[in-house]
Coordinates of C-alpha atoms in Angstrom, one line a residue:
Chain A
M1 CA -91.9 -163.9 -96.3
D2 CA -91.0 -164.6 -92.9
F3 CA -92.0 -168.2 -92.8
L4 CA -89.4 -168.6 -95.9
N5 CA -86.7 -167.0 -94.4
E6 CA -87.2 -169.0 -91.4
I7 CA -87.8 -172.4 -93.1
S8 CA -84.4 -171.6 -94.9
E9 CA -82.4 -170.6 -91.7
S10 CA -83.9 -173.6 -89.9
L11 CA -82.8 -176.0 -92.7
Q12 CA -79.4 -174.5 -92.5
N13 CA -78.8 -175.4 -89.0
G14 CA -80.6 -179.1 -89.6
L15 CA -83.6 -178.3 -87.7
T16 CA -85.8 -181.0 -89.2
K17 CA -88.9 -180.6 -86.7
E18 CA -88.9 -176.9 -86.9
V19 CA -88.5 -177.1 -90.8
M20 CA -91.5 -179.3 -91.0
Q21 CA -93.6 -177.3 -88.8
L22 CA -92.9 -174.0 -90.6
V23 CA -93.6 -175.8 -93.9
Q24 CA -96.7 -176.9 -92.7
Q25 CA -97.6 -173.6 -91.4
A26 CA -96.6 -171.8 -94.5
L27 CA -98.8 -174.2 -96.6
D28 CA -101.9 -173.4 -93.9
E29 CA -101.1 -169.7 -94.5
G30 CA -101.8 -170.3 -98.2
I31 CA -98.2 -169.8 -99.5
P32 CA -97.9 -171.8 -102.8
A33 CA -96.0 -174.8 -102.6
K34 CA -93.6 -174.1 -105.4
T35 CA -92.7 -170.7 -103.4
I36 CA -92.0 -172.5 -100.3
L37 CA -89.9 -175.0 -102.2
D38 CA -87.8 -172.3 -104.2
E39 CA -87.5 -169.3 -101.5
G40 CA -87.6 -171.6 -98.4
L41 CA -86.1 -175.2 -98.8
L42 CA -84.1 -174.4 -101.9
A43 CA -82.8 -171.4 -100.7
G44 CA -81.4 -172.9 -97.7
M45 CA -79.9 -175.5 -99.3
N46 CA -77.9 -173.0 -101.7
V47 CA -76.6 -171.4 -98.7
I48 CA -75.3 -174.7 -97.5
G49 CA -73.9 -175.7 -101.0
T50 CA -71.9 -172.3 -101.0
L51 CA -70.7 -172.8 -97.1
F52 CA -69.7 -176.4 -98.1
K53 CA -67.7 -175.3 -100.9
A54 CA -66.1 -172.5 -98.9
N55 CA -65.0 -175.3 -96.6
E56 CA -67.0 -173.4 -93.7
I57 CA -69.5 -176.5 -93.1
Y58 CA -68.6 -180.1 -93.2
V59 CA -70.4 -183.4 -94.9
P60 CA -72.4 -183.7 -91.3
E61 CA -73.8 -180.5 -91.7
V62 CA -75.0 -181.0 -95.4
L63 CA -76.1 -184.2 -94.2
F64 CA -78.2 -182.5 -91.3
A65 CA -79.6 -179.9 -93.5
A66 CA -80.4 -182.4 -96.7
R67 CA -82.5 -184.2 -94.0
A68 CA -84.3 -181.2 -93.1
M69 CA -84.8 -180.4 -96.6
N70 CA -86.2 -183.9 -97.6
M71 CA -88.6 -184.0 -94.8
G72 CA -89.8 -180.6 -95.5
A73 CA -90.0 -181.5 -99.4
S74 CA -92.1 -184.6 -98.4
L75 CA -94.7 -182.4 -96.9
L76 CA -95.0 -180.2 -100.3
K77 CA -95.0 -183.1 -102.6
P78 CA -98.8 -183.5 -103.2
Y79 CA -99.5 -179.8 -103.4
L80 CA -96.7 -179.6 -106.1
A81 CA -98.3 -182.6 -108.0
R82 CA -101.6 -181.0 -107.3
D83 CA -100.3 -177.6 -108.8
G84 CA -98.8 -179.4 -111.7
V85 CA -95.3 -178.0 -110.8
Q86 CA -92.6 -179.8 -113.1
V87 CA -89.3 -180.9 -111.7
V88 CA -86.3 -178.9 -113.1
G89 CA -85.0 -181.8 -114.6
R90 CA -83.9 -185.6 -113.8
V91 CA -80.4 -187.1 -113.2
V92 CA -79.5 -190.7 -113.0
I93 CA -76.6 -191.1 -110.4
G94 CA -74.4 -194.1 -109.5
T95 CA -71.0 -195.3 -108.7
V96 CA -69.2 -197.1 -111.3
Q97 CA -68.8 -201.1 -111.8
G98 CA -66.4 -202.4 -109.3
D99 CA -66.5 -199.4 -107.0
L100 CA -68.5 -199.5 -103.6
H101 CA -67.9 -196.0 -102.6
D102 CA -71.0 -194.0 -102.0
I103 CA -70.2 -191.1 -99.9
G104 CA -69.2 -188.6 -102.9
K105 CA -72.1 -189.9 -105.1
N106 CA -74.6 -189.4 -102.0
L107 CA -73.4 -185.8 -101.5
V108 CA -73.6 -185.0 -105.1
K109 CA -76.9 -186.4 -105.1
M110 CA -78.0 -184.1 -102.0
M111 CA -76.6 -181.2 -103.6
L112 CA -78.8 -182.0 -106.9
E113 CA -81.9 -182.3 -104.7
G114 CA -81.1 -179.0 -103.2
K115 CA -81.4 -177.4 -106.9
G116 CA -84.8 -179.0 -107.0
I117 CA -83.6 -181.8 -109.4
E118 CA -85.1 -185.2 -109.3
V119 CA -82.5 -187.8 -108.7
V120 CA -82.4 -191.5 -109.7
D121 CA -79.8 -193.2 -107.5
I122 CA -78.9 -196.5 -108.9
G123 CA -76.7 -197.2 -106.3
T124 CA -72.8 -198.8 -106.1
D125 CA -71.2 -201.1 -108.4
A126 CA -73.3 -199.8 -111.3
P127 CA -72.8 -201.7 -114.6
A128 CA -72.4 -199.1 -117.7
A129 CA -75.7 -200.5 -119.1
H130 CA -77.6 -199.8 -116.2
F131 CA -76.9 -196.0 -116.2
V132 CA -78.1 -195.9 -119.8
Q133 CA -81.0 -198.0 -119.5
T134 CA -82.3 -196.1 -116.5
A135 CA -81.5 -192.9 -118.4
I136 CA -83.9 -194.3 -121.1
Q137 CA -86.6 -195.5 -118.8
K138 CA -86.7 -192.4 -116.6
E139 CA -86.0 -190.1 -119.2
C140 CA -83.1 -188.4 -117.4
D141 CA -81.5 -185.3 -119.0
I142 CA -78.2 -186.1 -117.3
I143 CA -76.0 -189.2 -116.4
C144 CA -73.6 -188.7 -113.1
C145 CA -70.9 -191.3 -112.5
S146 CA -68.9 -191.4 -109.6
A147 CA -65.7 -193.5 -108.6
L148 CA -63.1 -193.3 -106.0
L149 CA -60.5 -195.6 -107.5
T150 CA -58.1 -195.1 -110.5
T151 CA -58.8 -198.7 -111.2
T152 CA -62.4 -198.1 -111.3
M153 CA -62.7 -194.8 -113.0
Q154 CA -62.1 -196.4 -116.3
A155 CA -65.4 -197.8 -116.0
M156 CA -66.7 -194.2 -116.9
A157 CA -65.5 -194.3 -120.3
D158 CA -67.8 -197.6 -120.6
V159 CA -70.7 -195.6 -119.6
V160 CA -70.1 -193.0 -122.4
C161 CA -69.4 -195.8 -125.0
E162 CA -72.8 -197.4 -123.8
A163 CA -74.9 -194.3 -124.3
E164 CA -73.3 -194.0 -127.7
K165 CA -74.3 -197.4 -128.4
A166 CA -77.9 -197.0 -127.1
G167 CA -78.1 -194.0 -129.4
I168 CA -78.9 -191.3 -126.4
R169 CA -75.4 -189.8 -126.5
D170 CA -76.9 -186.5 -128.0
K171 CA -79.9 -186.6 -125.7
V172 CA -78.0 -187.0 -122.5
K173 CA -75.2 -185.0 -120.7
I174 CA -72.6 -187.3 -119.2
M175 CA -71.0 -185.6 -115.6
I176 CA -68.1 -187.5 -114.0
G177 CA -66.6 -187.0 -110.5
G178 CA -64.6 -188.5 -108.0
A179 CA -61.3 -188.4 -106.2
P180 CA -59.1 -189.8 -109.1
V181 CA -61.2 -188.0 -112.0
T182 CA -59.6 -185.0 -113.6
Q183 CA -60.5 -182.6 -116.4
A184 CA -57.9 -184.2 -118.5
Y185 CA -59.4 -187.8 -117.9
C186 CA -63.0 -186.3 -118.9
D187 CA -61.9 -184.8 -122.0
K188 CA -60.0 -188.0 -122.8
I189 CA -63.3 -190.4 -122.5
A190 CA -65.3 -187.4 -124.3
A191 CA -67.8 -187.0 -121.1
D192 CA -69.5 -183.8 -120.7
C193 CA -68.3 -182.3 -117.6
Y194 CA -66.1 -182.8 -114.7
T195 CA -66.5 -180.7 -111.6
P196 CA -63.9 -181.0 -108.4
D197 CA -66.7 -181.4 -105.6
A198 CA -70.4 -181.9 -104.9
P199 CA -71.7 -177.9 -105.0
S200 CA -69.9 -177.3 -108.4
A201 CA -71.8 -180.4 -110.0
A202 CA -75.2 -179.4 -108.8
E203 CA -74.5 -175.7 -109.9
W204 CA -73.3 -177.0 -113.6
A205 CA -76.3 -179.5 -113.8
A206 CA -78.9 -176.8 -112.6
S207 CA -77.3 -174.2 -115.0
Y208 CA -77.6 -177.1 -118.0
L209 CA -81.4 -177.7 -117.1
R210 CA -82.1 -174.0 -117.1
N211 CA -80.6 -173.4 -120.2
K212 CA -82.2 -176.4 -121.7
A213 CA -85.5 -175.4 -120.7
V214 CA -85.3 -171.7 -122.3
Chain B
M1 CA -32.0 -207.7 -104.6
F2 CA -33.1 -204.7 -106.4
R3 CA -30.4 -202.5 -104.5
S4 CA -26.8 -203.0 -105.2
E5 CA -24.6 -204.6 -102.3
K6 CA -23.0 -201.0 -102.0
R7 CA -26.2 -199.7 -100.4
Q8 CA -26.5 -200.9 -96.9
P9 CA -29.6 -200.3 -95.1
D10 CA -29.2 -197.9 -92.2
F11 CA -32.1 -196.7 -90.1
E12 CA -29.9 -193.7 -89.0
N13 CA -30.5 -192.2 -92.5
L14 CA -34.6 -192.2 -92.1
L15 CA -33.8 -190.8 -88.7
L16 CA -31.8 -187.8 -90.0
I17 CA -34.6 -187.2 -92.6
L18 CA -37.4 -187.2 -89.6
Q19 CA -35.0 -184.4 -87.7
N20 CA -35.5 -182.5 -91.0
K21 CA -31.7 -182.9 -91.8
P22 CA -30.2 -184.0 -94.8
A23 CA -29.0 -187.6 -95.2
P24 CA -25.7 -188.8 -97.0
R25 CA -27.8 -190.6 -99.7
P26 CA -31.4 -190.8 -100.8
V27 CA -33.7 -192.3 -98.6
L28 CA -36.9 -194.1 -99.5
F29 CA -40.0 -194.3 -97.6
D30 CA -43.2 -196.1 -98.4
F31 CA -46.1 -197.6 -96.6
I32 CA -47.8 -200.6 -98.3
L33 CA -46.7 -202.3 -101.5
G34 CA -49.0 -204.3 -103.7
A35 CA -48.6 -208.2 -103.9
Q36 CA -47.1 -207.9 -107.4
K37 CA -44.4 -205.3 -106.2
E38 CA -43.5 -207.6 -103.4
E39 CA -43.1 -210.7 -105.8
F40 CA -41.2 -208.6 -108.3
L41 CA -38.8 -207.6 -105.1
T42 CA -38.3 -210.9 -103.6
G43 CA -38.4 -213.3 -106.4
D44 CA -37.9 -216.8 -105.5
F45 CA -38.5 -215.6 -101.9
Y46 CA -42.0 -214.7 -102.2
R47 CA -44.2 -216.6 -99.7
R48 CA -47.9 -215.6 -98.9
E49 CA -49.1 -219.0 -97.4
T50 CA -49.4 -217.8 -93.8
E51 CA -49.8 -214.5 -92.0
E52 CA -46.1 -214.6 -91.0
D53 CA -45.1 -215.6 -94.9
C54 CA -46.9 -212.3 -95.6
V55 CA -45.0 -210.6 -92.9
V56 CA -41.5 -211.7 -93.9
T57 CA -42.3 -211.3 -97.7
T58 CA -43.0 -207.5 -97.1
L59 CA -39.8 -207.4 -94.9
R60 CA -37.5 -208.9 -97.6
A61 CA -39.4 -206.6 -100.3
F62 CA -38.3 -203.3 -98.6
D63 CA -34.9 -204.9 -97.7
S64 CA -34.6 -205.7 -101.6
A65 CA -35.9 -202.2 -102.9
G66 CA -33.3 -200.4 -100.6
Y67 CA -35.5 -199.0 -97.6
D68 CA -33.8 -198.8 -94.4
F69 CA -36.7 -200.1 -92.5
A70 CA -40.1 -202.2 -92.9
P71 CA -43.6 -201.6 -91.9
I72 CA -45.0 -204.4 -90.0
V73 CA -48.6 -204.7 -88.4
V74 CA -49.4 -206.8 -85.6
R75 CA -52.7 -208.8 -86.2
G76 CA -55.2 -209.2 -83.5
L77 CA -56.7 -205.7 -83.1
E78 CA -59.3 -205.7 -85.9
F79 CA -62.2 -203.5 -85.0
V80 CA -64.5 -204.3 -88.1
R81 CA -64.9 -207.4 -90.1
D82 CA -65.5 -206.5 -93.5
T83 CA -68.4 -208.3 -94.8
Q84 CA -67.9 -206.6 -98.2
M85 CA -64.8 -207.9 -98.6
D86 CA -66.4 -211.5 -98.0
G87 CA -68.3 -210.8 -100.9
G88 CA -65.2 -210.7 -103.0
A89 CA -65.1 -207.0 -103.2
K90 CA -61.6 -205.3 -103.6
T91 CA -62.5 -202.2 -101.8
V92 CA -65.3 -201.1 -99.0
S93 CA -67.1 -198.2 -98.7
I94 CA -66.7 -196.5 -94.9
N95 CA -70.4 -196.3 -95.3
H96 CA -70.8 -199.8 -94.8
C97 CA -71.7 -199.9 -90.9
G98 CA -69.6 -202.1 -88.8
G99 CA -72.6 -202.9 -86.3
V100 CA -72.9 -199.9 -83.9
T101 CA -75.7 -198.0 -85.2
D102 CA -77.4 -197.1 -81.5
R103 CA -76.9 -197.5 -77.8
A104 CA -77.9 -201.1 -77.9
S105 CA -75.6 -202.3 -80.5
F106 CA -72.9 -200.6 -78.7
D107 CA -73.6 -202.6 -75.8
R108 CA -73.7 -205.5 -77.3
H109 CA -70.5 -204.8 -79.4
V110 CA -67.5 -207.2 -79.0
W111 CA -64.5 -205.1 -78.7
P112 CA -61.1 -206.9 -79.7
K113 CA -58.5 -207.5 -77.0
I114 CA -55.0 -206.2 -76.9
E115 CA -54.2 -209.7 -75.6
N116 CA -55.0 -211.2 -78.9
C117 CA -52.3 -209.6 -80.4
D118 CA -49.1 -211.7 -80.8
F119 CA -46.4 -208.9 -80.4
S120 CA -43.8 -211.8 -80.2
I121 CA -43.6 -211.8 -84.1
V122 CA -41.7 -208.4 -84.0
P123 CA -38.4 -209.9 -82.6
R124 CA -39.4 -213.2 -84.5
V125 CA -39.1 -211.9 -87.8
F126 CA -36.7 -209.0 -87.2
S127 CA -33.5 -211.4 -88.2
V128 CA -35.0 -211.5 -91.8
M129 CA -34.0 -208.1 -92.5
S130 CA -30.6 -207.0 -93.3
K131 CA -28.3 -205.4 -90.4
G132 CA -29.1 -201.8 -90.1
M133 CA -32.7 -201.8 -90.6
K134 CA -35.4 -201.2 -88.1
L135 CA -39.3 -202.1 -88.1
I136 CA -41.8 -199.3 -88.3
P137 CA -45.3 -200.8 -86.8
F138 CA -48.7 -199.5 -88.0
S139 CA -52.3 -200.5 -87.0
V140 CA -55.1 -201.8 -88.8
D141 CA -56.5 -198.3 -89.5
G142 CA -56.6 -195.6 -87.2
V143 CA -59.0 -193.9 -84.5
L144 CA -61.1 -191.9 -86.9
E145 CA -61.3 -194.9 -89.4
N146 CA -62.3 -197.6 -87.1
S147 CA -64.7 -195.2 -85.2
T148 CA -66.3 -194.4 -88.7
R149 CA -66.2 -197.8 -90.2
L150 CA -67.9 -199.2 -86.7
L151 CA -70.9 -196.5 -87.0
G152 CA -70.8 -196.1 -90.8
Y153 CA -69.9 -192.8 -92.2
E154 CA -73.2 -191.0 -92.5
N155 CA -74.6 -192.6 -89.5
L156 CA -71.3 -191.1 -87.3
C157 CA -72.4 -187.6 -89.1
Y158 CA -75.9 -187.9 -88.1
S159 CA -74.9 -189.2 -84.6
L160 CA -72.5 -186.2 -84.2
Y161 CA -75.7 -184.5 -83.7
D162 CA -78.7 -186.9 -82.9
D163 CA -76.3 -188.9 -80.2
S164 CA -73.1 -187.2 -79.3
Q165 CA -72.4 -189.6 -76.3
L166 CA -72.7 -192.8 -78.4
V167 CA -70.0 -191.2 -80.6
E168 CA -67.7 -190.1 -77.8
D169 CA -68.1 -193.5 -76.4
V170 CA -66.9 -195.4 -79.8
F171 CA -64.1 -192.8 -80.2
F172 CA -62.9 -193.7 -76.8
E173 CA -63.3 -197.8 -77.0
V174 CA -61.4 -197.6 -80.2
G175 CA -58.7 -195.0 -79.0
R176 CA -57.6 -196.5 -75.7
R177 CA -56.9 -199.7 -77.5
I178 CA -55.1 -198.2 -80.4
Y179 CA -53.1 -196.6 -77.6
A180 CA -52.4 -199.5 -75.8
Y181 CA -51.3 -201.4 -79.2
Y182 CA -48.6 -198.7 -80.0
E183 CA -47.5 -198.3 -76.3
K184 CA -46.7 -202.0 -76.2
L185 CA -44.9 -201.6 -79.6
T186 CA -42.5 -198.7 -78.1
E187 CA -41.2 -201.1 -75.9
F188 CA -39.1 -203.2 -78.8
D189 CA -35.6 -202.5 -79.5
E190 CA -36.3 -203.6 -83.0
V191 CA -39.0 -200.8 -83.3
G192 CA -37.2 -197.6 -84.9
A193 CA -40.5 -195.5 -85.2
L194 CA -44.4 -195.5 -85.1
L195 CA -46.3 -195.2 -88.3
L196 CA -49.8 -193.8 -87.1
N197 CA -52.2 -194.0 -90.0
D198 CA -55.6 -192.7 -89.9
D199 CA -57.2 -191.1 -92.9
W200 CA -58.5 -187.5 -91.7
G201 CA -59.8 -185.9 -95.1
F202 CA -60.9 -186.3 -98.6
I203 CA -59.8 -184.0 -101.4
S204 CA -61.5 -180.9 -100.3
Q205 CA -62.1 -180.9 -96.7
T206 CA -61.5 -183.0 -93.4
M207 CA -64.0 -185.9 -93.1
I208 CA -66.0 -184.2 -90.0
D209 CA -65.2 -180.5 -88.9
P210 CA -62.0 -180.3 -87.1
K211 CA -63.5 -179.2 -83.8
Y212 CA -64.6 -182.8 -83.4
L213 CA -61.1 -184.2 -84.6
R214 CA -59.6 -182.0 -81.9
K215 CA -62.2 -183.4 -79.1
L216 CA -62.6 -187.4 -80.4
V217 CA -59.2 -188.0 -82.4
F218 CA -56.2 -185.8 -81.8
P219 CA -55.8 -186.2 -78.1
W220 CA -54.8 -189.9 -78.7
Y221 CA -52.4 -189.3 -81.1
K222 CA -50.8 -186.8 -79.1
K223 CA -50.3 -189.4 -76.3
I224 CA -49.0 -191.6 -78.7
V225 CA -46.5 -189.4 -80.1
A226 CA -45.3 -188.6 -76.7
I227 CA -45.0 -192.0 -75.6
A228 CA -43.0 -192.6 -78.6
H229 CA -40.5 -189.7 -78.0
S230 CA -40.2 -190.5 -74.3
R231 CA -39.0 -194.2 -75.6
G232 CA -36.9 -192.8 -78.2
K233 CA -38.9 -193.7 -81.1
A234 CA -39.9 -191.3 -83.8
A235 CA -43.6 -190.9 -84.8
I236 CA -44.8 -190.5 -88.4
L237 CA -48.2 -189.8 -89.6
H238 CA -50.2 -191.3 -92.6
S239 CA -53.0 -189.3 -93.2
C240 CA -54.8 -189.2 -96.7
G241 CA -56.9 -186.1 -97.9
Y242 CA -56.9 -182.3 -97.3
Y243 CA -54.9 -181.1 -94.3
E244 CA -54.4 -177.5 -94.7
T245 CA -57.0 -176.5 -91.8
I246 CA -55.5 -179.3 -89.5
L247 CA -51.8 -178.7 -90.1
P248 CA -51.2 -176.5 -86.9
D249 CA -52.7 -179.5 -85.1
I250 CA -50.5 -182.0 -86.9
L251 CA -47.4 -179.8 -86.0
E252 CA -48.8 -179.4 -82.4
M253 CA -49.0 -183.1 -81.9
E254 CA -45.3 -183.1 -82.7
F255 CA -45.1 -185.9 -85.3
D256 CA -41.6 -186.3 -86.7
G257 CA -43.1 -186.8 -90.3
R258 CA -46.0 -186.9 -92.5
H259 CA -46.9 -189.4 -95.4
S260 CA -49.7 -189.1 -98.1
Y261 CA -49.9 -186.5 -100.6
E262 CA -52.0 -186.1 -103.7
D263 CA -51.4 -183.8 -106.7
K264 CA -55.2 -182.8 -106.7
I265 CA -54.9 -181.5 -102.8
V266 CA -51.1 -180.3 -102.9
S267 CA -48.3 -181.7 -104.9
V268 CA -45.2 -182.7 -102.8
E269 CA -43.2 -180.2 -104.3
I270 CA -45.4 -177.4 -102.8
A271 CA -45.9 -179.3 -99.8
Y272 CA -42.2 -179.9 -99.2
E273 CA -41.7 -175.8 -99.6
Q274 CA -44.5 -175.2 -96.8
L275 CA -43.5 -178.0 -94.5
Q276 CA -39.5 -178.1 -94.9
G277 CA -38.1 -177.7 -91.5
K278 CA -41.3 -178.1 -89.6
I279 CA -41.9 -181.7 -90.2
A280 CA -40.5 -184.3 -92.7
V281 CA -42.2 -184.9 -95.9
L282 CA -42.5 -188.6 -96.6
G283 CA -43.1 -190.0 -100.2
G284 CA -45.5 -187.8 -102.1
I285 CA -45.1 -188.7 -105.6
D286 CA -48.7 -188.9 -106.7
V287 CA -50.2 -192.3 -107.1
G288 CA -52.0 -191.7 -110.3
F289 CA -48.8 -190.3 -111.8
L290 CA -47.0 -192.9 -111.2
A291 CA -49.6 -195.3 -112.7
C292 CA -50.0 -192.9 -115.9
A293 CA -46.9 -191.4 -116.5
T294 CA -44.1 -192.9 -118.6
E295 CA -40.9 -194.5 -116.9
D296 CA -38.7 -191.5 -117.9
E297 CA -41.1 -188.8 -116.4
V298 CA -41.4 -191.0 -113.0
Y299 CA -37.7 -191.1 -112.9
T300 CA -37.1 -187.5 -113.8
R301 CA -39.8 -186.3 -111.1
C302 CA -38.1 -188.4 -108.5
R303 CA -34.7 -187.3 -109.0
K304 CA -35.7 -183.6 -109.3
M305 CA -37.6 -184.0 -105.7
L306 CA -34.3 -185.4 -104.5
E307 CA -32.2 -182.6 -105.7
I308 CA -34.7 -180.1 -104.2
S309 CA -34.3 -181.6 -100.9
R310 CA -30.8 -182.9 -101.0
D311 CA -29.3 -179.9 -99.1
R312 CA -32.1 -178.9 -96.8
G313 CA -33.0 -182.5 -95.9
G314 CA -36.3 -183.5 -94.5
Y315 CA -37.6 -185.7 -97.5
A316 CA -37.8 -189.1 -98.3
L317 CA -38.8 -190.2 -101.7
G318 CA -41.8 -192.7 -102.2
S319 CA -45.2 -192.9 -103.6
G320 CA -47.8 -190.5 -102.4
N321 CA -49.9 -193.2 -100.5
S322 CA -49.0 -196.9 -101.7
V323 CA -47.9 -198.8 -104.5
P324 CA -50.8 -200.5 -105.8
D325 CA -50.4 -203.1 -108.3
Y326 CA -51.8 -201.2 -111.1
I327 CA -48.8 -199.0 -110.8
T328 CA -46.3 -201.1 -113.5
N329 CA -43.4 -202.7 -112.1
T330 CA -41.5 -200.5 -114.5
N331 CA -42.6 -197.2 -113.1
F332 CA -42.1 -198.4 -109.5
A333 CA -38.6 -199.3 -110.5
A334 CA -37.9 -196.1 -111.8
M335 CA -38.9 -194.5 -108.8
L336 CA -36.5 -197.0 -106.7
K337 CA -33.6 -196.3 -109.3
A338 CA -33.9 -192.6 -108.5
A339 CA -33.4 -193.1 -104.8
N340 CA -30.8 -196.1 -105.4
E341 CA -28.5 -194.1 -107.1
K342 CA -26.1 -191.4 -105.5
Y343 CA -27.0 -187.5 -105.3

């Protein structure tokens, strides 16, 4: 139990080396990889998400913690595969066509991963068809669209249309976010969810995937 | 001319606003107008063939619209070349690294020289504007923006912990050049105020922990504001994003006015109630609102804001950020009309 708390606390402090050492020690002690993931790494990222949402920490601290989490998770990967542990769900994320901004997208990606969700990142300036084709090919549960500009957020409506055209609209949820995006815009284009910040996006996605699994 | 002949520019009106006082008529404040907006305002005088054409066109556009000043940037102090723009992109990501990733690239980096700035453009173009107007110079991005773009945002975030000395050195090299740029501009009589433009936040936070802003960024602005005031110029902050946690710092730096408000962060109506009497509130009509509202809605909100602030002063009407070309000329004109009418 101490290992798990120490992993969580070291992750919150962005101490990558310490996290890796502790994860390895926990594995050596015979603690199941899934337990280390859930009660060590993801528990630490949960605290990070809460602190970030409350403006008690800032983006650099989130990046630092996420780096520690990813390094720790890389050690767990073969054990999780061996034990047949399934991911919570899969999300395709990208910044919509015409928009090169990636900071918000990357933050949401980190927060989603911090909830144990697998993320397929298709980068920036992504055409609507790319979101939908990736969702089909990778069997994603959720499409996450990011935009920073009033002009480019219009491309989010194209993603919704493209999903309808491809016949997957009832199989995927479409989440949207970014500086100019509002709940009213989400309603207007018939997307499924708008959240004002990265932690809220991850919380919504995790909640949806939990309920879907039941 | 968009404005009537009766409305004569007078920089003193903007100065009254910057002193948190009322002005005898509504005052306008904006920072950047889109090219189509400048064409709308200048008509046959619209030129963009040379760099100086662009400057002159901007001056004429602000004059035509009814502003008491025009913004100007003196080229030559560009810290980062936008390679993304070279590829035809309309925007750039601040994550796109400008070439300083580590100590070795810092040592190799070629910094812009203040000597490359042709400050003679200031008196040269001044006569284009109507009598009574003054120039308000700004820089090609600020201390945080340029440092961030040199390092790349995520690299900056990691470097704050991995190589804090590199971060300090980058901010120092940027800061001292921007200080020298503004110091030079305070020597000109044609300059009425400085516009210090540096985006410090996004919707819900500052870009980095305020403790780093206090260490790396704010000392430069405190120095620039001080030199401006010592030479009789006002100092205006243009800084996008969340600012609540750093508001005491902004006030402590003694800026005369603050520009950039977004409804998603805090509407200009609320900001005015919070800041009135402490620092002038400039612009503030949300860009998204200007883009999506009807002409009547724009006019009504603008007039209401002017009425709210008429007696207490300290407010100039304008966009929350800039006036990009996706705002229709009709809505832009509705905002200008609101300020061009009497109280």
